[in-house]
Structure formats: structure tokens, C-alpha cells
Coordinates of N, CA and C in Angstrom, one line a residue:
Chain A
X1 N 13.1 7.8 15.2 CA 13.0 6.4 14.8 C 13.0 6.2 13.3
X2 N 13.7 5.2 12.7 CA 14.3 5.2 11.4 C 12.7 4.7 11.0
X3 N 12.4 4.8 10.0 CA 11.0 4.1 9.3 C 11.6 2.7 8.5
X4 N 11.2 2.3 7.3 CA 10.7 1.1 6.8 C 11.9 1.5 5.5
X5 N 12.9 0.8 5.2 CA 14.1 0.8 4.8 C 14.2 -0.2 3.6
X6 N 14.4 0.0 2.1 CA 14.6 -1.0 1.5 C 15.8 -0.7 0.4
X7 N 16.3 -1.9 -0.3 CA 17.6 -1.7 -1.2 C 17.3 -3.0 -1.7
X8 N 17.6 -2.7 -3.1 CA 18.8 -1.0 -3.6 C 17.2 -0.6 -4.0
X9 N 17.3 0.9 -4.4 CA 16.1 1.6 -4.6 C 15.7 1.4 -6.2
X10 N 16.6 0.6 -6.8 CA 16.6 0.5 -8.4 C 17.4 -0.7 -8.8
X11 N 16.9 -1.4 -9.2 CA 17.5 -2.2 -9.8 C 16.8 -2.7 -11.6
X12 N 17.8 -2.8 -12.4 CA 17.9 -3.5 -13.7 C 18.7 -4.2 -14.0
X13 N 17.8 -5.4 -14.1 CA 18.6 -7.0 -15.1 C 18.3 -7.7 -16.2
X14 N 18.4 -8.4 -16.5 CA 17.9 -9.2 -17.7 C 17.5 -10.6 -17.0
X15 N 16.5 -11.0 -18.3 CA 15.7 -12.2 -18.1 C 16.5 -12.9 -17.9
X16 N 16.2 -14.0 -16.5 CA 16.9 -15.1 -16.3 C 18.0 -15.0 -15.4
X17 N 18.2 -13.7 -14.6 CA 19.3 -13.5 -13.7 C 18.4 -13.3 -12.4
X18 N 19.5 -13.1 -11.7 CA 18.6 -13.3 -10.3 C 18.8 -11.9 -9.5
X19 N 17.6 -11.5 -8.6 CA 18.0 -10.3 -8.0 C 17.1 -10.5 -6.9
X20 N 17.8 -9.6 -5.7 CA 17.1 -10.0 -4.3 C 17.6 -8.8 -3.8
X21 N 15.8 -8.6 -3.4 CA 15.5 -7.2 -2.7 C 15.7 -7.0 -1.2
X22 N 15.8 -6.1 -0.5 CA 15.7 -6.5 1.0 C 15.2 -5.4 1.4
X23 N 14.6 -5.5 3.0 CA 13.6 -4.9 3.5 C 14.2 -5.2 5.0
X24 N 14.0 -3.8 5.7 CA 14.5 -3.3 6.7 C 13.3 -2.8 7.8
X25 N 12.3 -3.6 8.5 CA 11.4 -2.7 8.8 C 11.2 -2.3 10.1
X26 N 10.8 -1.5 10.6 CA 10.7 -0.3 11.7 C 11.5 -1.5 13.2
X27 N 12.1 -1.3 13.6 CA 12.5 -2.1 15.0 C 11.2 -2.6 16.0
X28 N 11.2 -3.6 16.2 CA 10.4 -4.5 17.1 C 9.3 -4.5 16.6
X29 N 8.8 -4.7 15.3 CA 7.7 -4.5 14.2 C 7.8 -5.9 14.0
X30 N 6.7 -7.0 14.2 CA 6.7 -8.3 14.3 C 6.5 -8.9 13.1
X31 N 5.2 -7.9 12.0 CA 4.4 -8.0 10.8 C 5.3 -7.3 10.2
X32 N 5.5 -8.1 8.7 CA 6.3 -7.9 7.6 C 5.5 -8.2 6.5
X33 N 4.9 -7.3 5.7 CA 4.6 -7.5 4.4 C 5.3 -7.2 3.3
X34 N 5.0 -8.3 2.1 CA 5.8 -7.4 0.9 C 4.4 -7.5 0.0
X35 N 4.6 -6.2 -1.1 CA 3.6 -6.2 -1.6 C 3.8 -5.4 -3.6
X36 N 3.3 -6.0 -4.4 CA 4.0 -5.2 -5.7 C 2.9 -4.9 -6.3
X37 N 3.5 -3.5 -7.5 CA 2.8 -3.1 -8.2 C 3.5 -3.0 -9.6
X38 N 3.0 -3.6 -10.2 CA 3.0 -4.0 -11.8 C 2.5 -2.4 -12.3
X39 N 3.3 -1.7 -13.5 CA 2.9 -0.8 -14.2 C 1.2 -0.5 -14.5
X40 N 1.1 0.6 -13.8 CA -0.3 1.0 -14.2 C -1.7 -0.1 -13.5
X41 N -1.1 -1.1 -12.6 CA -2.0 -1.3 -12.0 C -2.1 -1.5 -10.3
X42 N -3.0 -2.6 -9.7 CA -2.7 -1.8 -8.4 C -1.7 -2.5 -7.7
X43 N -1.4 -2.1 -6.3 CA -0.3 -2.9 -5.4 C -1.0 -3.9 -4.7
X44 N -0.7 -5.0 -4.7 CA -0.5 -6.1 -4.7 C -0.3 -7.0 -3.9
X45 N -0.6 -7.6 -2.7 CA -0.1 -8.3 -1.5 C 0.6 -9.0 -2.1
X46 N 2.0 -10.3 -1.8 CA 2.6 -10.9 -2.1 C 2.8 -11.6 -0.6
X47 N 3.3 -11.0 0.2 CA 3.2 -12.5 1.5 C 3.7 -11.5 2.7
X48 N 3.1 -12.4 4.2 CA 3.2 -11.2 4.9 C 3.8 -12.7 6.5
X49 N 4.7 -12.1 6.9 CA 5.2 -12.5 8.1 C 4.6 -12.4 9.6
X50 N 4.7 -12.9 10.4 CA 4.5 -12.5 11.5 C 6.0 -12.8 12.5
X51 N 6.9 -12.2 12.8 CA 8.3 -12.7 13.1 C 9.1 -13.5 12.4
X52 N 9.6 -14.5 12.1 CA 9.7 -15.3 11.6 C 9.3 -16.5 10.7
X53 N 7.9 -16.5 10.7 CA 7.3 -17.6 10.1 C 6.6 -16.8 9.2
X54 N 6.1 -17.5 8.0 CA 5.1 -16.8 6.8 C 3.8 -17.3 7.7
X55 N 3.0 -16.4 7.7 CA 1.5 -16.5 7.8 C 0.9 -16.5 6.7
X56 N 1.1 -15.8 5.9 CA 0.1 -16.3 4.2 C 0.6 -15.7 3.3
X57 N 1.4 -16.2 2.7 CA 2.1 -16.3 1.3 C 1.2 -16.5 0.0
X58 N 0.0 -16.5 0.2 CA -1.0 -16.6 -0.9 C -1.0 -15.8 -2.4
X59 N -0.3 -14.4 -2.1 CA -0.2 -13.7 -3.2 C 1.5 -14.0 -3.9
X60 N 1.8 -15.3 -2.9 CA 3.2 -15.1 -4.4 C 3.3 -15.8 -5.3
X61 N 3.3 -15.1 -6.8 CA 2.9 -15.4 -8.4 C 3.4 -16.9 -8.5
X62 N 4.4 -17.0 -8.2 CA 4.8 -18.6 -8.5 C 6.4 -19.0 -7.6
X63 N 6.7 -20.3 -7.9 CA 7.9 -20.8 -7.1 C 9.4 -19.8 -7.4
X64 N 9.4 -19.1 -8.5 CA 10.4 -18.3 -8.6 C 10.6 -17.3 -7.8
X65 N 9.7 -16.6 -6.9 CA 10.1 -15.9 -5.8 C 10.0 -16.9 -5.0
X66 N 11.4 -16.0 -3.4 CA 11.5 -16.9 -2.6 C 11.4 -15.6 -1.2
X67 N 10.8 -15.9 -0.4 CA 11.2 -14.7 0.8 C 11.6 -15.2 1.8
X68 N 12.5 -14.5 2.5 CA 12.8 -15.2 3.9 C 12.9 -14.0 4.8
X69 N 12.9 -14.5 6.1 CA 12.7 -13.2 7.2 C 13.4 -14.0 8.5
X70 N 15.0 -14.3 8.3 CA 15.8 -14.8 9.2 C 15.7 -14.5 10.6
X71 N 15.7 -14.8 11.8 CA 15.9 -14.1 13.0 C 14.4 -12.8 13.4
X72 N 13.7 -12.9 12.1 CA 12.6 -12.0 12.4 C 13.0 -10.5 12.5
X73 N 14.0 -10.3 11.8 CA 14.3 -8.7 11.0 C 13.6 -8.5 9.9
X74 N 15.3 -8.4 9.3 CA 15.0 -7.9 8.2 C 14.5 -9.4 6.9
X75 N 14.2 -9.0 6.0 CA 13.8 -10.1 5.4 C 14.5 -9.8 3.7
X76 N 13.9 -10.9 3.0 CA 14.8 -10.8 2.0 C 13.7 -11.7 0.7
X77 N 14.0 -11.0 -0.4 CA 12.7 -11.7 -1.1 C 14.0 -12.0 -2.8
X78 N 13.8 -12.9 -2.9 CA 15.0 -13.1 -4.5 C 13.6 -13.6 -5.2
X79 N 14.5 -12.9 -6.3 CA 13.4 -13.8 -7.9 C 14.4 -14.6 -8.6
X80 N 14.1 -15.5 -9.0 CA 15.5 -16.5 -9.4 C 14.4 -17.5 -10.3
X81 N 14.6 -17.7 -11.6 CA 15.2 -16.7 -12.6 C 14.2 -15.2 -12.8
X82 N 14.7 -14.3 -13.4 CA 13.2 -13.1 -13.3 C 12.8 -13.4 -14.7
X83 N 11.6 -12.7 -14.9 CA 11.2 -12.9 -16.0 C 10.7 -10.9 -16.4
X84 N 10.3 -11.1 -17.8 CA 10.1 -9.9 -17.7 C 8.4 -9.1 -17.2
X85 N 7.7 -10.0 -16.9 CA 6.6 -9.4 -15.8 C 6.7 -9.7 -14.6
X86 N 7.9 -9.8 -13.8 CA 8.2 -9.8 -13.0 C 8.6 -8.0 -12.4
X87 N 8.7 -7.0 -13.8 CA 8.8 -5.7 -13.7 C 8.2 -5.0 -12.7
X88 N 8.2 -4.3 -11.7 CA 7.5 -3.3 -10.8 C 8.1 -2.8 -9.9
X89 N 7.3 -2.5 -9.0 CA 7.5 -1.5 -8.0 C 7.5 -2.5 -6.9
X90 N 8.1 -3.1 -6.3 CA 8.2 -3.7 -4.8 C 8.1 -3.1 -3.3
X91 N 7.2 -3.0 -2.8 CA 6.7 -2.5 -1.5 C 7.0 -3.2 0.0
X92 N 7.7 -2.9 0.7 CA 7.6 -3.9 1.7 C 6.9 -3.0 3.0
X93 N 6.3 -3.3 4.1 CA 5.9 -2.7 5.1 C 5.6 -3.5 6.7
X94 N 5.9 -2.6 7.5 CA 5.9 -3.3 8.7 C 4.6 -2.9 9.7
X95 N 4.1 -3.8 10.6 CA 3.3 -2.8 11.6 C 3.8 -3.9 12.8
X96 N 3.5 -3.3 14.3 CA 3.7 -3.7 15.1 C 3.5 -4.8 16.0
X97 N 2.1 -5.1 15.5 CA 1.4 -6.2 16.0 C 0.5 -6.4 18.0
X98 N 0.0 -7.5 18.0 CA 0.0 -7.1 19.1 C -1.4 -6.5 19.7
X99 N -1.7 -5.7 18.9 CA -3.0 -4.9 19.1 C -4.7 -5.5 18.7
X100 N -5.6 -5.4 19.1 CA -6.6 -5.9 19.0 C -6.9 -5.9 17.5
X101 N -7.8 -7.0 17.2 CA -8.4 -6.6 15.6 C -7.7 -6.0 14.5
X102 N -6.1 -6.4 14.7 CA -5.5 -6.1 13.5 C -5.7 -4.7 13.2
X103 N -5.8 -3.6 14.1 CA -5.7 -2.3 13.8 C -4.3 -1.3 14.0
X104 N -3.3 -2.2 13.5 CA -1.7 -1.8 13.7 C -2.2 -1.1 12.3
X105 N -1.4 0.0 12.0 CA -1.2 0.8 10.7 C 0.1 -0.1 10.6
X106 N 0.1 0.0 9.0 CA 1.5 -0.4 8.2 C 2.2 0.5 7.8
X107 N 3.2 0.8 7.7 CA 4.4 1.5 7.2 C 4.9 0.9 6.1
X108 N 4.8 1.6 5.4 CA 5.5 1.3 4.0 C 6.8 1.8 3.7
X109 N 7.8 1.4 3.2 CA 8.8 1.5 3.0 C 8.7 2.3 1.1
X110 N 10.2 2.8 0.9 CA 10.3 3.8 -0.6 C 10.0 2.8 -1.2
X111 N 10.2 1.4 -1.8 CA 9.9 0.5 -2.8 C 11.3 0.6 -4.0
X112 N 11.4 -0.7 -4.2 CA 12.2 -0.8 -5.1 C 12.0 -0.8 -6.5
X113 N 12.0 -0.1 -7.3 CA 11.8 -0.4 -8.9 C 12.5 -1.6 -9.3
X114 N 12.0 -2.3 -10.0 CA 12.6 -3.6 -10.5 C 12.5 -3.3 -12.1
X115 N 13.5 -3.8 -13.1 CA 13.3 -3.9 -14.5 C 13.6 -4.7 -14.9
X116 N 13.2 -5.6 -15.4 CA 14.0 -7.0 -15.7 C 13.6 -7.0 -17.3
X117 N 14.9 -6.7 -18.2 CA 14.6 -6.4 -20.0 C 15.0 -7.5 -20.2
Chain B
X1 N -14.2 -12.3 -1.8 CA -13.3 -11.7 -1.9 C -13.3 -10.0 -2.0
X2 N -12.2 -9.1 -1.4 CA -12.5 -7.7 -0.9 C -12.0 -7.2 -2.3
X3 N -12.8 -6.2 -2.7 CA -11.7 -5.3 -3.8 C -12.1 -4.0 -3.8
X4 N -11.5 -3.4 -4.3 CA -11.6 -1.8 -3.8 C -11.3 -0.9 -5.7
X5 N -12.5 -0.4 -6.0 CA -12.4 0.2 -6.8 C -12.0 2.2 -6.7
X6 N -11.0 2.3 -7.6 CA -10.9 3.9 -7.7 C -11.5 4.8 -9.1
X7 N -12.7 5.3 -9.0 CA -13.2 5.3 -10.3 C -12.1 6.2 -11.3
X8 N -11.1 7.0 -11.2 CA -10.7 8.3 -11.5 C -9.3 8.0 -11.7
X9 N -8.7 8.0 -12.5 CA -7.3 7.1 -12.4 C -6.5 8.8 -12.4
X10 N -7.3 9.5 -13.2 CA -5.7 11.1 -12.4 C -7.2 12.2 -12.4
X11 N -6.7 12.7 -12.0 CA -8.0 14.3 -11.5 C -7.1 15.6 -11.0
X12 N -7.2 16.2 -12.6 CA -6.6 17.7 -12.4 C -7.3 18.6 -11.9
X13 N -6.8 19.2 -11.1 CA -7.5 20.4 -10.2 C -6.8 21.9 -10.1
X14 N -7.4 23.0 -10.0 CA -6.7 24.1 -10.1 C -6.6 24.1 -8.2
X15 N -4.9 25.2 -7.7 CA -5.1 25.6 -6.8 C -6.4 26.1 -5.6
X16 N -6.3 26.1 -4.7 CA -7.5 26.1 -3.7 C -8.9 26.1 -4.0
X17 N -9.3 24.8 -5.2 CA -10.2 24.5 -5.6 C -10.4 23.1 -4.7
X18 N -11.7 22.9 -5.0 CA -11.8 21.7 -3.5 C -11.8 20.0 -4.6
X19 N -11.5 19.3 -4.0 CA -11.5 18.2 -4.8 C -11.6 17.0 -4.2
X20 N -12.5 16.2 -5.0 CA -13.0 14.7 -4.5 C -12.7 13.6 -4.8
X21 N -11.8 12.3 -4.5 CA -11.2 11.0 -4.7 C -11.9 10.2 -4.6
X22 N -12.9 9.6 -5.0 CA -13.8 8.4 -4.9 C -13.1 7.0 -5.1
X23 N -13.7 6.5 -3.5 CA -13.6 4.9 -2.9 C -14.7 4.4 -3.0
X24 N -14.9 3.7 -3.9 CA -15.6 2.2 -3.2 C -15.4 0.8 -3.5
X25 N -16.1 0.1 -2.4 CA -15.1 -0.8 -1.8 C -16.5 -2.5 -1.8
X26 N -15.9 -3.4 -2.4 CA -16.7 -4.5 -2.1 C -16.2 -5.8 -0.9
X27 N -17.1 -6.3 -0.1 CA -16.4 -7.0 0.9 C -18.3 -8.1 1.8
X28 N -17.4 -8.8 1.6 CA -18.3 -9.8 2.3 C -18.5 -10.0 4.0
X29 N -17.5 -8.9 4.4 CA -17.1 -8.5 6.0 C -17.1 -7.5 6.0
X30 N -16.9 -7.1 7.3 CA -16.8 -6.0 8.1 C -15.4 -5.8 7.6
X31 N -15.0 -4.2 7.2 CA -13.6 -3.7 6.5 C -13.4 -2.7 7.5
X32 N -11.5 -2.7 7.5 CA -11.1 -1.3 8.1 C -10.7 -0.6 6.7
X33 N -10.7 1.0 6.3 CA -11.0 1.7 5.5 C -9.2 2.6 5.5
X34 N -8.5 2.8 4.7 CA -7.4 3.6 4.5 C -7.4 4.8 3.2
X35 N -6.4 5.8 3.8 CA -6.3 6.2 2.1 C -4.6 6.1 2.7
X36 N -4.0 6.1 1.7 CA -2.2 6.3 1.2 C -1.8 7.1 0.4
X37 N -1.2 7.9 0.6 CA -0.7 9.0 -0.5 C 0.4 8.7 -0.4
X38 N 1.2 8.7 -1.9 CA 2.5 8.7 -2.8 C 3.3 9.6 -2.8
X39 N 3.7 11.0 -1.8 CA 4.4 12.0 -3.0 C 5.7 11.3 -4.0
X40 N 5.3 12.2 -4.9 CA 6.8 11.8 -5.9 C 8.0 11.5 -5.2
X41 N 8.6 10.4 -5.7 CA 10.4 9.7 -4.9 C 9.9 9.4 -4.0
X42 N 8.4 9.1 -3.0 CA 8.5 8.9 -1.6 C 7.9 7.8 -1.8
X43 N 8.2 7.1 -0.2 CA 6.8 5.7 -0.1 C 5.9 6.0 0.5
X44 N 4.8 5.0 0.4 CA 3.3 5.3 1.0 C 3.5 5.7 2.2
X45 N 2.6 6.9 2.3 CA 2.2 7.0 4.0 C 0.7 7.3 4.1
X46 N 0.6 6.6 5.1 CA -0.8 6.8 5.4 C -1.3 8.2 5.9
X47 N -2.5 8.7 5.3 CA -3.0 10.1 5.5 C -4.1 9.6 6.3
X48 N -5.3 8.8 6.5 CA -6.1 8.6 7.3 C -6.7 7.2 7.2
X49 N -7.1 6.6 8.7 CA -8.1 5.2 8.4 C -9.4 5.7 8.6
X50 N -10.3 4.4 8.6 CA -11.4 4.4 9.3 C -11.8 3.2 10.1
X51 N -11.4 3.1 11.4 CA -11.6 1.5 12.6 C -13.1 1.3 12.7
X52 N -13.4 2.3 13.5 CA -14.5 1.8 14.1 C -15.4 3.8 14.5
X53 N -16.5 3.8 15.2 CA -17.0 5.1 15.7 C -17.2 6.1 14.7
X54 N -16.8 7.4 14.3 CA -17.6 8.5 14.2 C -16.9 8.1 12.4
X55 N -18.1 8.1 11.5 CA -17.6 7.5 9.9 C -16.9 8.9 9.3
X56 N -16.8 9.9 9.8 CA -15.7 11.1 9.7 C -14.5 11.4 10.4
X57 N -13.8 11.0 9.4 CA -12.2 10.9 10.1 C -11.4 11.8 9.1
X58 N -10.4 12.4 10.0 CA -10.1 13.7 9.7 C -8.0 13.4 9.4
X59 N -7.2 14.1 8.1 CA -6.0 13.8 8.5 C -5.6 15.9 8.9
X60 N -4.4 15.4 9.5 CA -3.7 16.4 10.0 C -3.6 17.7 8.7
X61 N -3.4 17.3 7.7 CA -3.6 18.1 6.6 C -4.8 18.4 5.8
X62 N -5.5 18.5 6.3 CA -6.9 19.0 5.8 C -7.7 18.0 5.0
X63 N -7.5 16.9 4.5 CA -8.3 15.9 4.0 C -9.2 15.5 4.8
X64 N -10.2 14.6 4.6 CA -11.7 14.2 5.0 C -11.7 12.9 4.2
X65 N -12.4 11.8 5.1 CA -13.0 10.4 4.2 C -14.0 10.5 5.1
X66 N -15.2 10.2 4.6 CA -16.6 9.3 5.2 C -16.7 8.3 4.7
X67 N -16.8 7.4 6.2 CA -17.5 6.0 5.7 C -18.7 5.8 5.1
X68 N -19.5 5.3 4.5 CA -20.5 5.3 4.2 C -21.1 3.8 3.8
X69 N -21.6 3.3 4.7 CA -21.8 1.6 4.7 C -22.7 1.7 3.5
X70 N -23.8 1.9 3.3 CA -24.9 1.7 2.9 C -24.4 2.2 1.0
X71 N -23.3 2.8 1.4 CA -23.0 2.7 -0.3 C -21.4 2.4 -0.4
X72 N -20.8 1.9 0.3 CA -19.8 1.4 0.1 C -18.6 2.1 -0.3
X73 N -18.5 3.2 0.5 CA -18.0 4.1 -0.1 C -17.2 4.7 0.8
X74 N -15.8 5.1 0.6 CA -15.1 5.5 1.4 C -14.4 7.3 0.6
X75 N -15.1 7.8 0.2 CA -14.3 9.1 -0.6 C -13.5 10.0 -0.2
X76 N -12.2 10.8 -0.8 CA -11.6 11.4 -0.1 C -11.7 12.6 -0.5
X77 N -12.0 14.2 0.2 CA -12.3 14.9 0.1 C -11.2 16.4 1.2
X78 N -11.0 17.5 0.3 CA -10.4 18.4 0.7 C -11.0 19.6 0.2
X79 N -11.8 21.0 0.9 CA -12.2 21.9 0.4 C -11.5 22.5 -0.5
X80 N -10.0 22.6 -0.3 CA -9.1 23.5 -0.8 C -7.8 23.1 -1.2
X81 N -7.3 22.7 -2.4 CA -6.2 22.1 -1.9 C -5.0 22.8 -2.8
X82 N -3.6 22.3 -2.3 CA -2.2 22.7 -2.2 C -1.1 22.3 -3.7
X83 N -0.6 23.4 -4.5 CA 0.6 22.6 -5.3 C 1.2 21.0 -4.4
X84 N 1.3 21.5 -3.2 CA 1.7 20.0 -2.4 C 0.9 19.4 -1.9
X85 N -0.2 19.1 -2.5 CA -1.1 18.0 -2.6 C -0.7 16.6 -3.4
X86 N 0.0 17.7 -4.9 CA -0.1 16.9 -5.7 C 0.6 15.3 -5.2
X87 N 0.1 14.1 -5.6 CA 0.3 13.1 -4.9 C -0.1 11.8 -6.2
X88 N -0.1 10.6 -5.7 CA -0.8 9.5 -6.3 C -1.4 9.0 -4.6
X89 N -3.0 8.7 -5.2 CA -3.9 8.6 -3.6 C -4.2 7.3 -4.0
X90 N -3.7 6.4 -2.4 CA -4.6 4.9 -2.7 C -5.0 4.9 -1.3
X91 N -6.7 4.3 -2.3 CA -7.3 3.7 -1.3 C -7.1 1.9 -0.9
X92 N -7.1 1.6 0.5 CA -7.3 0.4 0.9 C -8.3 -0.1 1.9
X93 N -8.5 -1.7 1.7 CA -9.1 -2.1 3.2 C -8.7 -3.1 3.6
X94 N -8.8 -3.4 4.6 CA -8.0 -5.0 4.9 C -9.6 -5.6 6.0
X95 N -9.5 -6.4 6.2 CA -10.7 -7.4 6.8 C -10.7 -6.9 8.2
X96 N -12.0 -6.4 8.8 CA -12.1 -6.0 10.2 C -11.8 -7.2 11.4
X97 N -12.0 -8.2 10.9 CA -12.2 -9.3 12.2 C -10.5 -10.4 12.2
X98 N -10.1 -10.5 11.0 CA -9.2 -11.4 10.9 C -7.5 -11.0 11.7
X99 N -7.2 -9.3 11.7 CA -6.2 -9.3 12.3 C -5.4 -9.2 11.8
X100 N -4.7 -8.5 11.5 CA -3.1 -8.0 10.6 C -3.2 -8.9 9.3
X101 N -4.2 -8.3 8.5 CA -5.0 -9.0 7.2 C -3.9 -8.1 6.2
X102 N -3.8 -8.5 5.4 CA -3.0 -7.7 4.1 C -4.1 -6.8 3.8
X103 N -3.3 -5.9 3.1 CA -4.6 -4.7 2.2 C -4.6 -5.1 1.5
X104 N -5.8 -4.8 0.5 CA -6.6 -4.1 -0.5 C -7.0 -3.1 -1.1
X105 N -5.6 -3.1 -1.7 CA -5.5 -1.5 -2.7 C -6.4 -1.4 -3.7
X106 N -6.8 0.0 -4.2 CA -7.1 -0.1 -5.6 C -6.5 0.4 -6.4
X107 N -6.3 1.0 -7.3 CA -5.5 1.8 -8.5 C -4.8 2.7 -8.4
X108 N -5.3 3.6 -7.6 CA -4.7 4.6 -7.1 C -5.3 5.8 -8.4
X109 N -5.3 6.7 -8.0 CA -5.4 8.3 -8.2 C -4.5 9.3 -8.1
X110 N -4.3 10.0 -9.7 CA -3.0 10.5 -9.4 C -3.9 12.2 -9.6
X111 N -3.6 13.2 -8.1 CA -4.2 14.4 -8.7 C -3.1 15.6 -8.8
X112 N -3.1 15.8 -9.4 CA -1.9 17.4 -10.2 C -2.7 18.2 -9.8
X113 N -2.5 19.3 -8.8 CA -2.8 20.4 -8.5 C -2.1 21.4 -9.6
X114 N -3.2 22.6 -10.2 CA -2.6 23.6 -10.9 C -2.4 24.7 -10.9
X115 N -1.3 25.7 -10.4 CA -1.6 26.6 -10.1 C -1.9 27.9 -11.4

């Protein structure tokens, strides 16, 4: 079974351009988190799905990111414009759902490095 | 609000020397308890939780965490450990009652095994 899939594994751009990550997570995995880490500190919730609808988007920094999770796949998160602390490591992870008390493990996916100079 | 402190941000260790990763964790609820390990180029995978029952939980590769309510502490511990230990270790918790709750990382711990 393929695990938790993301692209491109690297990306660098400059302030003010746009770039959009995507996340591939485990098949029939209903919960979709994305989650970042800013150099040297910790990882970061940013917003987490349940099939197709956001259940709590609470951690995302501001209106310039945008996520979507079409059809309840794969999903898709743009930063438009980036800025340069927008720099990190992007995490996405899936778990299955379903199970009592939220005791699905998450799967994390490789994470994207982001650089925005 | 949950937050999870990692006191030790890297901890060098010589080969089959034993070594300890300290969690502790603040929360106004009942928490489920994680650790994550990094290897280099890889993404997180989970090495062990803690749900519910015996506060000693054990991963397939020789690590150990004990829960420990009364001090808030979730530590991660290996008698002996491996050049392929070396890792970056995060601890997490997410809220016991609410249900596919986001985690609560902390810093993470980076330990260099030396041979």
C-alpha cells in the first residue's frame, strides 16, 4: 500500500509568486492534515479535512494560503503571493478515520521544503 | 491550550550507550501521547503512542515511553542504542476526547549516535 505522497519535494521562488503543494494521502483515508515547520521550530497544524470539507482551519497564518481537497483525495494547498516566512518544511498526513476517540494514527507524508527568497 | 515541551534540542550519544529524550506535556484534558522519528530525507513515522491501559508502551525497535500523569511526562528511552538511531525525535499529543484532533508537536530532538 503506497503511503502518504507529496510534490514536488523542493521547491524555490521568490517573494510574490505563487506556488502550490499537493498531497496524495493513503487511499480511503477520510482525514487530511497539513501541517508546517518553520526553520528551527516546531511543526505546526495548519488545517485538517475530514473528506471533503475543512473541519478546522484554525492554524492557517492568514488569507494567502488557500487549501482545497476536491472529490476528498488528494488535496492542494497554494500560497499566493508567498512571502519570505512563508519558508519551511510542509507536512501533510492522512489517517483513516472512523474509529472511536480519534485514535487513528496519522501518516505523514516526506514534506515539501519550501524557499521563498 | 496543549503544548508539549522537548527540553534537549540535540543529544549526542556514543554507540550502545543508553539514552533518554524528555517529554513533557501541558493540557487541560485528557491527551493521547506520540513520539515521531525523522530519519534523514524521510518523513515522520510514528515509533510509538500512548491511548489508554498499561503507561509502558513499547516500539518494535527497542525504544520505551512511560506515561507518567502526575508529572506530565511522556520520555523516550532506549538501553542501547544504534548508528541507525540517529534520527530527529518529535514528541506529540492531540486531545483524548475530541477525535481526530490535530497534534501537538514540540521541537523535536535531534540525537547523533557516535560510534
Amino acid at each position: 500500500e503506497a503511503g502518504v505522497t507529496q510534490f514536488p519535494s523542493h521547491s524555490v521562488i521568490e517573494k510574490g509568486q505563487t506556488v502550490t503543494l499537493r498531497c496524495d494521502p493513503i487511499s480511503g483515508h477520510d482525514n487530511l492534515y497539513w501541517y508546517r515547520r518553520v526553520m528551527g521550530k516546531e511543526i505546526k497544524f495548519l488545517l485538517h479535512f475530514v473528506k471533503e470539507s475543512k473541519q478546522d482551519e484554525s492554524g492557517m497564518p492568514n488569507n494567502r494560503f488557500l487549501a482545497e481537497r476536491t472529490g476528498g483525495t488528494y488535496s492542494t494547498l497554494k500560497v499566493q503571493p508567498a512571502e519570505l516566512e512563508d519558508s519551511g518544511v510542509y507536512f501533510c498526513a492522512s489517517s483513516q478515520g472512523g474509529t472511536p476517540l480519534g485514535t487513528d494514527t496519522q501518516y505523514f507524508g516526506p514534506g515539501t521544503r519550501l524557499t521563498v527568497l | 491550550a496543549q503544548s508539549v515541551t522537548q527540553l534537549d534540542s540535540q543529544v549526542p550519544v556514543f554507540e550502545e550507550a543508553p539514552v533518554e529524550l524528555r517529554c513533557n506535556y501541558s493540557s487541560s484534558v485528557s491527551v493521547y501521547l506520540f513520539w515521531y522519528v525523522q530519519y534523514p530525507n524521510q518523513g515522520l513515522q510514528l515509533l510509538l503512542k500512548y491511548l489508554s491501559g498499561s503507561t509502558l508502551v513499547e516500539s518494535i525497535n527497542g525504544f520505551e515511553a512511560e506515561f507518567n500523569k502526575s508529572q506530565t511526562s511522556f520520555h523516550l528511552r532506549k538501553p542501547s542504542v544504534h548508528i541507525s538511531d540517529t534520527a530527529e525525535y518529535f514528541c506529540a499529543v492531540s486531545d483524548h476526547w475530541a477525535g481526530n484532533t490535530p497534534l501537538v508537536f514540540g521541537k523535536g530532538t535531534r540525537l547523533s549516535v557516535i560510534a
